[in-house]
mmCIF file of C-alpha atoms and ligand atoms in Angstrom:
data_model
loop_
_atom_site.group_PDB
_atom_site.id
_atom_site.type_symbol
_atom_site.label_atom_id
_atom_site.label_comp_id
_atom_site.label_asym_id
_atom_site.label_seq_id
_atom_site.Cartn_x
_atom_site.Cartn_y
_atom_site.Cartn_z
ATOM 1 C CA UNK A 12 0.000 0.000 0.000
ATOM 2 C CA UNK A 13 1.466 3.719 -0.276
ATOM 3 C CA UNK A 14 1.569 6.347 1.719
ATOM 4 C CA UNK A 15 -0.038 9.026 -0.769
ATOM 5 C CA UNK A 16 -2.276 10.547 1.617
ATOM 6 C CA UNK A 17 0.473 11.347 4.448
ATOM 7 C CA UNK A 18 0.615 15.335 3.849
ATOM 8 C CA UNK A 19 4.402 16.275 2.685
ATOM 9 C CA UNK A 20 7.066 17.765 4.449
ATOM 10 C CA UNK A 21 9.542 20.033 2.487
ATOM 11 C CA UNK A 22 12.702 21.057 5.685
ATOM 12 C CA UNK A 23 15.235 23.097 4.165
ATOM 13 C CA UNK A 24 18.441 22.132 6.611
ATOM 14 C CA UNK A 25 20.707 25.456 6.192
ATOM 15 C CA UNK A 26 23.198 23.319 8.537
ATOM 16 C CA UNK A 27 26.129 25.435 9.405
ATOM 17 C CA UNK A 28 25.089 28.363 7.269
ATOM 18 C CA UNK A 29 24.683 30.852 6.012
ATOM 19 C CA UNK A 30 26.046 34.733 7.730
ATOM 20 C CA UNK A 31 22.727 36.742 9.294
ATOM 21 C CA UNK A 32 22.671 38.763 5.986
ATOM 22 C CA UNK A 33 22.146 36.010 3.472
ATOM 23 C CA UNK A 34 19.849 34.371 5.879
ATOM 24 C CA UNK A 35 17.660 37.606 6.065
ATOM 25 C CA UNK A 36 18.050 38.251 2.074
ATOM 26 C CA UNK A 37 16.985 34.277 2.025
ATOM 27 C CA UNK A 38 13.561 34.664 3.833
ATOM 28 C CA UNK A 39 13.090 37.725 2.059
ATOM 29 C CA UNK A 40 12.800 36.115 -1.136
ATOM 30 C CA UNK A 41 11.372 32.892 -0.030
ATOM 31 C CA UNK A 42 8.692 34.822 1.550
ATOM 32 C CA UNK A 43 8.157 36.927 -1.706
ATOM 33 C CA UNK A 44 8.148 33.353 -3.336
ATOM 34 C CA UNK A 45 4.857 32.244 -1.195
ATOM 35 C CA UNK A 46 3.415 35.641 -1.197
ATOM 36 C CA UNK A 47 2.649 35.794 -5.296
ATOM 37 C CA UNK A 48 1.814 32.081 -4.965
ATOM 38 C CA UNK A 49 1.394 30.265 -1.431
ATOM 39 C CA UNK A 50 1.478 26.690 -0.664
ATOM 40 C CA UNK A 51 -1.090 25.907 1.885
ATOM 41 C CA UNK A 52 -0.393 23.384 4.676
ATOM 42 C CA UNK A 53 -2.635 20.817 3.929
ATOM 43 C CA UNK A 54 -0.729 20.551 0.067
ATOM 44 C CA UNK A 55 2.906 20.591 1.892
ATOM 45 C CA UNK A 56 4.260 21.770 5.315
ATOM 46 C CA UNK A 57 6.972 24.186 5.164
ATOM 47 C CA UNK A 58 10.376 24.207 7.369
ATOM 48 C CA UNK A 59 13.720 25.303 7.641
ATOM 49 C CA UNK A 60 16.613 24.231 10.421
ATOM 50 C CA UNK A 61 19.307 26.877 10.689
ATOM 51 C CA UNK A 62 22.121 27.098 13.315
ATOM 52 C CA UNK A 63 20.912 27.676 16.764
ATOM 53 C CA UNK A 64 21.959 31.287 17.252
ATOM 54 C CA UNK A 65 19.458 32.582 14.625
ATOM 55 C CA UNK A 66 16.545 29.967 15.441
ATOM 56 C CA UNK A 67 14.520 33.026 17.358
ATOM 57 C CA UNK A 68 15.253 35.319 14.107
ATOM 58 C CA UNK A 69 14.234 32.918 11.887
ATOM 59 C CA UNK A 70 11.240 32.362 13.491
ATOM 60 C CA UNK A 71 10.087 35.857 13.640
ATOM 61 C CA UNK A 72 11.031 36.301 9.912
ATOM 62 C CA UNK A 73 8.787 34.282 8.738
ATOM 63 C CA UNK A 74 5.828 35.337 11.528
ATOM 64 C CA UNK A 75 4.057 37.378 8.750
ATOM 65 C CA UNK A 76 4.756 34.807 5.474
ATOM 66 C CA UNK A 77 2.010 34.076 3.242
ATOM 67 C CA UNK A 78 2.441 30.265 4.501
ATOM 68 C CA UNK A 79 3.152 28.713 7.743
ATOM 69 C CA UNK A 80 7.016 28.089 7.069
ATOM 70 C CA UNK A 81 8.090 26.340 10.339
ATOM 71 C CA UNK A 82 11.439 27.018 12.278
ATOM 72 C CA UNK A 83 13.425 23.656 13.360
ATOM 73 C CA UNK A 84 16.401 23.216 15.336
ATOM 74 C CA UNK A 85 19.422 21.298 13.682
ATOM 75 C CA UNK A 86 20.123 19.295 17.109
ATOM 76 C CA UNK A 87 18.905 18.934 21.163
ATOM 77 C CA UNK A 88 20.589 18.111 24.331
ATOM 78 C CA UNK A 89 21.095 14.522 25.596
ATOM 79 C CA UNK A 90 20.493 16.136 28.658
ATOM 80 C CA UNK A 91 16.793 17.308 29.656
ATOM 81 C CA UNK A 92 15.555 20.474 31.529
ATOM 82 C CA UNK A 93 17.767 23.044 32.672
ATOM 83 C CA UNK A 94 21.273 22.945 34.524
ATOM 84 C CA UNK A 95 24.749 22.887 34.755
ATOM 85 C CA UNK A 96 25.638 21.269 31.006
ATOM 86 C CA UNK A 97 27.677 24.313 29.428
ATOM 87 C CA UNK A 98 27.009 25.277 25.221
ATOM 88 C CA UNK A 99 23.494 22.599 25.506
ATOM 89 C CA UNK A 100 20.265 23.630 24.356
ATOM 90 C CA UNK A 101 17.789 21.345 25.671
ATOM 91 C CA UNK A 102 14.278 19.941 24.046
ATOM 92 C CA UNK A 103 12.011 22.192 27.273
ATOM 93 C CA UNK A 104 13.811 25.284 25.882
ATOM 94 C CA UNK A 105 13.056 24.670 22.688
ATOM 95 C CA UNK A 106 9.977 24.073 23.516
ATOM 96 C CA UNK A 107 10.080 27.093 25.661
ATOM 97 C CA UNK A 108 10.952 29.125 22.629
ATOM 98 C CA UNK A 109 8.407 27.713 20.775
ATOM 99 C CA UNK A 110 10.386 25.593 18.667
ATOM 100 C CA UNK A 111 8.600 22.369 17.856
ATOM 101 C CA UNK A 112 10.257 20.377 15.500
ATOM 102 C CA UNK A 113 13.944 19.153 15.641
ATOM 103 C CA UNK A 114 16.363 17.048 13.496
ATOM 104 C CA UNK A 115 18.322 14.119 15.514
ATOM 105 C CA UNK A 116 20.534 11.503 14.033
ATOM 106 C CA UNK A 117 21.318 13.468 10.897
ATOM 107 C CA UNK A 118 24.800 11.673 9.112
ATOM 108 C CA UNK A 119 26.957 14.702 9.490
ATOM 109 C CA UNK A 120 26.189 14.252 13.254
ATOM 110 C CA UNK A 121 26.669 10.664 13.669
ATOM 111 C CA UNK A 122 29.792 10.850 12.147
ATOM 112 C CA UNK A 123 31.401 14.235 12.642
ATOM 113 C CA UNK A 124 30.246 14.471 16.410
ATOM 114 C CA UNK A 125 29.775 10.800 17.542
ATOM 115 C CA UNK A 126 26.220 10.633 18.167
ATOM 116 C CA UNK A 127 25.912 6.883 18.981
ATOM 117 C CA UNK A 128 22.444 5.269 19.508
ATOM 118 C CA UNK A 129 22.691 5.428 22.723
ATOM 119 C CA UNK A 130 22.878 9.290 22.638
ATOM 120 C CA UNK A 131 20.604 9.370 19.818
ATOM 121 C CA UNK A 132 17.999 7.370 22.329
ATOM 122 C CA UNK A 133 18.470 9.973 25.162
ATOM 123 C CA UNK A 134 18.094 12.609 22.491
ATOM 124 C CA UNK A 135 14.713 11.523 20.963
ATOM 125 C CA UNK A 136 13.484 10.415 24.537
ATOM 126 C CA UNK A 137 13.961 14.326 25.787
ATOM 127 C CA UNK A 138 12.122 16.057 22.344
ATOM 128 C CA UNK A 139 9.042 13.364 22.621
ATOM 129 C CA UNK A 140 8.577 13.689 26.229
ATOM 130 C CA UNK A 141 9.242 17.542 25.883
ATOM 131 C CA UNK A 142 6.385 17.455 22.779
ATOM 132 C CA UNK A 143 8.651 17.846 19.804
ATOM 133 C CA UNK A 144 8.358 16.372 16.797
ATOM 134 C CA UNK A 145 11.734 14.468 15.805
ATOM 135 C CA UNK A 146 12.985 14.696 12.634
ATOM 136 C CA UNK A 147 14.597 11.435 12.885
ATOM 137 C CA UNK A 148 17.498 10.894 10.133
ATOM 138 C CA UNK A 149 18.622 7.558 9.032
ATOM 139 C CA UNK A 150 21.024 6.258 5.923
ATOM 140 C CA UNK A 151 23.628 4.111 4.969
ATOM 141 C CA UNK A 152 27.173 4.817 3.790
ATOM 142 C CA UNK A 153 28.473 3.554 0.185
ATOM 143 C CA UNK A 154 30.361 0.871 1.453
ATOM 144 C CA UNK A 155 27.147 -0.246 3.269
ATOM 145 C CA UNK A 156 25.429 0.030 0.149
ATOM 146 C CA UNK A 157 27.845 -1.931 -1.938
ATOM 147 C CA UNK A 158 28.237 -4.647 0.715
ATOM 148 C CA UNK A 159 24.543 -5.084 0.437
ATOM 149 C CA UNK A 160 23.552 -3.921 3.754
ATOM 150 C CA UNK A 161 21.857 -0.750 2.816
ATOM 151 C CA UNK A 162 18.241 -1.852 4.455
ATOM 152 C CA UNK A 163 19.479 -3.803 7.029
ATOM 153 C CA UNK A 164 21.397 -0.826 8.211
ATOM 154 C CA UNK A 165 18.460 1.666 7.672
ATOM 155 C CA UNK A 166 15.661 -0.706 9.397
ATOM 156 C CA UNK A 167 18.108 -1.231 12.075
ATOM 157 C CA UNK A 168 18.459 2.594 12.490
ATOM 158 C CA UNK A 169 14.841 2.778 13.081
ATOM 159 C CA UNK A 170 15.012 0.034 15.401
ATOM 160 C CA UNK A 171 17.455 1.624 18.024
ATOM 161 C CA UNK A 172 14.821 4.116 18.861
ATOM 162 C CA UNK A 173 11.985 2.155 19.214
ATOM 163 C CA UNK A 174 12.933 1.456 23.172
ATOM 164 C CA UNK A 175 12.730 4.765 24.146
ATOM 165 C CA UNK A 176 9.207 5.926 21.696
ATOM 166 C CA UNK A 177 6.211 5.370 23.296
ATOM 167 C CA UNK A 178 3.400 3.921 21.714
ATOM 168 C CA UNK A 179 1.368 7.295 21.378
ATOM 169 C CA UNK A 180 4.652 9.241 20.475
ATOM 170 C CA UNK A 181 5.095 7.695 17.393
ATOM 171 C CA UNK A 182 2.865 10.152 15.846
ATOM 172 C CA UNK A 183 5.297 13.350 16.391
ATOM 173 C CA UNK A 184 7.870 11.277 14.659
ATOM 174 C CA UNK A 185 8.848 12.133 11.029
ATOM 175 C CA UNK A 186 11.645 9.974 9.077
ATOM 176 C CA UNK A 187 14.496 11.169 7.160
ATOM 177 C CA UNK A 188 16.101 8.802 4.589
ATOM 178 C CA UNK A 189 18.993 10.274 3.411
ATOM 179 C CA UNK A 190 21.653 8.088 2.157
ATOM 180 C CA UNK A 191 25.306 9.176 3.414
ATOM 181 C CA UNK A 192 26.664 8.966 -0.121
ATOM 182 C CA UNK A 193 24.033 10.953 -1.679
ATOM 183 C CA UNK A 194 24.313 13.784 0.747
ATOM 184 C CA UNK A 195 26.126 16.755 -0.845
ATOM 185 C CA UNK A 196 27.533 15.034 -3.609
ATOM 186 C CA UNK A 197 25.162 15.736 -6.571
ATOM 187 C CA UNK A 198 24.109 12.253 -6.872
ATOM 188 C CA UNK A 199 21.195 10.926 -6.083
ATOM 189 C CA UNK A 200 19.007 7.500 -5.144
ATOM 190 C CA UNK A 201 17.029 6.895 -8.656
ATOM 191 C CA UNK A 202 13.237 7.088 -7.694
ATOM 192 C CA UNK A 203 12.743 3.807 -7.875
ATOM 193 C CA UNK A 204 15.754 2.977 -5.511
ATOM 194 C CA UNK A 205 14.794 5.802 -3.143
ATOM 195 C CA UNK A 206 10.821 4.237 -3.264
ATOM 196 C CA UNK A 207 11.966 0.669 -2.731
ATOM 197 C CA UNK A 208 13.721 1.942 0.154
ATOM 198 C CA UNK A 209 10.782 4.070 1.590
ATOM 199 C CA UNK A 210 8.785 1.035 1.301
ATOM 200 C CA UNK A 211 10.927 -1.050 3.143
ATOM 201 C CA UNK A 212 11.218 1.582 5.899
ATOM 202 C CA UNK A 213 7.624 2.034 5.934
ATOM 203 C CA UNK A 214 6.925 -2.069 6.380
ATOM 204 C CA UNK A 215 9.610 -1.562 9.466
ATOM 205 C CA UNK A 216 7.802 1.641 10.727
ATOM 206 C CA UNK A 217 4.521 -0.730 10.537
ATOM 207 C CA UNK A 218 6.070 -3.989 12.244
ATOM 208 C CA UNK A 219 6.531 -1.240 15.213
ATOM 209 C CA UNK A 220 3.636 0.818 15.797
ATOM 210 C CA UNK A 221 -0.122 0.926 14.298
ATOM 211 C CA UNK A 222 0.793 4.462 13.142
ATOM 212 C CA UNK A 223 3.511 3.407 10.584
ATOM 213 C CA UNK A 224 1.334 3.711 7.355
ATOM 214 C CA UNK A 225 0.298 7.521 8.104
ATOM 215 C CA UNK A 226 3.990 8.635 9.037
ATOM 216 C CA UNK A 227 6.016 11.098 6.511
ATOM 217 C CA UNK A 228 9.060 9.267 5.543
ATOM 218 C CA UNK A 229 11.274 12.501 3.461
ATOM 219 C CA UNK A 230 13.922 11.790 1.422
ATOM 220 C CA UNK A 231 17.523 13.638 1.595
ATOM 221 C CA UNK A 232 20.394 13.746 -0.040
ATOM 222 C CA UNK A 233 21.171 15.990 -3.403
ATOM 223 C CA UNK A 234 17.313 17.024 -3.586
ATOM 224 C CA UNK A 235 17.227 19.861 -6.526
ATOM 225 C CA UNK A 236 14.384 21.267 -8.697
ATOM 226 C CA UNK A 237 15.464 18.577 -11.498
ATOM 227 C CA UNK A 238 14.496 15.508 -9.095
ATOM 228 C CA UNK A 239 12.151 16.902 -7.072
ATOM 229 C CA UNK A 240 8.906 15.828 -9.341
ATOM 230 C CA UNK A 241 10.135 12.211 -10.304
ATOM 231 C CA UNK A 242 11.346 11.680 -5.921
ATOM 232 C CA UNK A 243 7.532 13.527 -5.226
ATOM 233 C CA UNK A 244 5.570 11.000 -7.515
ATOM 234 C CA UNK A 245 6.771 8.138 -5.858
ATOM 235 C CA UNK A 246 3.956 6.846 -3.406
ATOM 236 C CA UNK A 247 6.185 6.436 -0.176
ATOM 237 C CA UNK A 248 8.432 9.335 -0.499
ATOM 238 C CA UNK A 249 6.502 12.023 1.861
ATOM 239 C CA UNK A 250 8.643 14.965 1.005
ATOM 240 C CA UNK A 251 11.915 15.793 1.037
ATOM 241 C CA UNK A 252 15.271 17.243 3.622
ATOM 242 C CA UNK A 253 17.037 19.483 1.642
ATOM 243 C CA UNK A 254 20.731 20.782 2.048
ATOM 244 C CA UNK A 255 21.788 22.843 -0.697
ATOM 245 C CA UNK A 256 19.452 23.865 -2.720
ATOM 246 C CA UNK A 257 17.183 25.401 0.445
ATOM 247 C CA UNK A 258 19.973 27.976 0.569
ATOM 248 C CA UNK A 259 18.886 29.298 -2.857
ATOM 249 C CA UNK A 260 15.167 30.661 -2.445
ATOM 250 C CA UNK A 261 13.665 29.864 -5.473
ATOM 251 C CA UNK A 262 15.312 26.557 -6.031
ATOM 252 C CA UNK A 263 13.620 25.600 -1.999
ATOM 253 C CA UNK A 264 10.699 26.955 -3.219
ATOM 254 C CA UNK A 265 10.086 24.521 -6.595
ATOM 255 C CA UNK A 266 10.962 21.805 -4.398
ATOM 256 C CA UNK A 267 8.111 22.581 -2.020
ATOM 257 C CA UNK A 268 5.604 22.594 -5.248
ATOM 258 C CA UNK A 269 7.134 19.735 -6.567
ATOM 259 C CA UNK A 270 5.774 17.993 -3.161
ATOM 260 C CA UNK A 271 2.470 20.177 -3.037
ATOM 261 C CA UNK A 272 1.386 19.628 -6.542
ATOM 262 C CA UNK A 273 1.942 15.940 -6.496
ATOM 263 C CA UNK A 274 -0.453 15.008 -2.906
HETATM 264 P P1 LIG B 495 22.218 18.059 0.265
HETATM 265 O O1 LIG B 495 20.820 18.371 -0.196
HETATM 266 O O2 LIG B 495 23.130 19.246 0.198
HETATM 267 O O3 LIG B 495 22.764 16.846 -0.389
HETATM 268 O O4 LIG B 495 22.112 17.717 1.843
HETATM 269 C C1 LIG B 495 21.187 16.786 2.258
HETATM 270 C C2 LIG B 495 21.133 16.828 3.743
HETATM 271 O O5 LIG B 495 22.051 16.397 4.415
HETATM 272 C C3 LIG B 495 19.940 17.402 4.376
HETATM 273 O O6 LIG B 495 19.900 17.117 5.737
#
């Protein structure tokens, strides 16, 4: 079965960019973007994830935008509440700053910065108990790939958090495939590799929790204006994370109708 009727999720991740001047000139034209033609929520949700420091800005830029665009953090705490813990940003402030969405997991973190599943557990287990919605990023490297053990990998990805998700929180989780060799490099799955994957995440997602056939599973990794159609007709791809190409306003923009047009 596919999951056609989940409503899309287009996240622009801005990771470590870009300076608070490109970022403003960014919204600007984004916003401009929805304002001669908007793309409602129930057609495709709207975010973007820049760097911590301008999360509050970011927010407030796009108060006033023509659509809901929301604002997502890149990364939360292991650590809950408030305390002691030095250069953290936990999931209750985020919350508190009414932040509701958050990537965890993402590639660049797991390998740049450690984040084992154990961490990644005590992550997700602070945003769902805080009320966040996890943006929870999963993918295998090439040599995974080529050694065969791309969806073993993946499914097993999914697997580490399931210990720490509570039944009910599965709903205020959202998937991100994005395969490590895809990410950043100009290539990309083929539909039909990125849906066969999708599906297979999706029959995992569904082995774990009743909720597994309404959840958006994006896909990330080299997601441009030229791929975004073909990746948005595929039944189990339910939107898209997007790198690169959400630095450039219009090219984030397509990509969100790509997504909208096809539901
Ligand atoms: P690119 O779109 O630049 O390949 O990045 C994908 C990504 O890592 C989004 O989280």
């Amino acid at each position: 079965m596919s999951g056609s009727t989940v409503t899309p999720w287009v996240i622009g991740n801005w990771k470590m960019n870009p300076v608070q001047a490109d970022a403003q000139q960014l919204i600007q034209e984004f916003k401009e973007l929805l304002q001669n033609n908007d793309i409602s929520e129930q057609a495709c949700r709207i975010g973007v994830a820049p760097v911590s420091i301008a999360l509050m800005n970011v927010k407030a830029a796009f108060e006033n935008a023509a659509s809901p665009v929301h604002t997502v953090a890149q990364d939360v705490s292991r650590i809950a509440g408030t305390g002691a813990y030095t250069g953290e940003v936990s999931a209750e402030l985020l919350k508190d700053s009414q932040i509701q969405l958050v990537l965890v997991g993402h590639s660049e973190r797991r390998e740049i910065f450690a984040d084992s599943p154990q961490i990644l557990c005590e992550k997700v287990k602070n945003a769902l108990n805080a009320g966040l919605t996890v943006v929870y990023c999963i993918g295998e490297s090439l040599e995974q790939r080529d050694a065969g053990q791309a969806e073993q990998v993946v499914l097993q990805q999914i697997c580490d958090i399931a210990p720490v998700v509570e039944a009910e929180q599965w709903k205020q989780i959202i998937v991100a495939y994005e395969p490590i060799w895809a990410i950043g490099t100009g290539k990309t799955a083929s539909p039909e590799d990125a849906q066969s994957m999708h599906a297979a995440i999706r029959e995992g997602l569904k082995q774990l929790t009743p909720y597994g056939q309404q959840m958006a599973i994006l896909y990330g990794g080299s997601v441009k204006p030229e791929n975004a159609v073909e990746l948005a007709a595929c039944p189990d791809i339910n939107g898209a994370l997007v790198g690169g190409a959400s630095l450039n306003a219009g090219s984030f923009y397509k990509i969100a109708q790509a997504f909208a047009e096809t539901e």
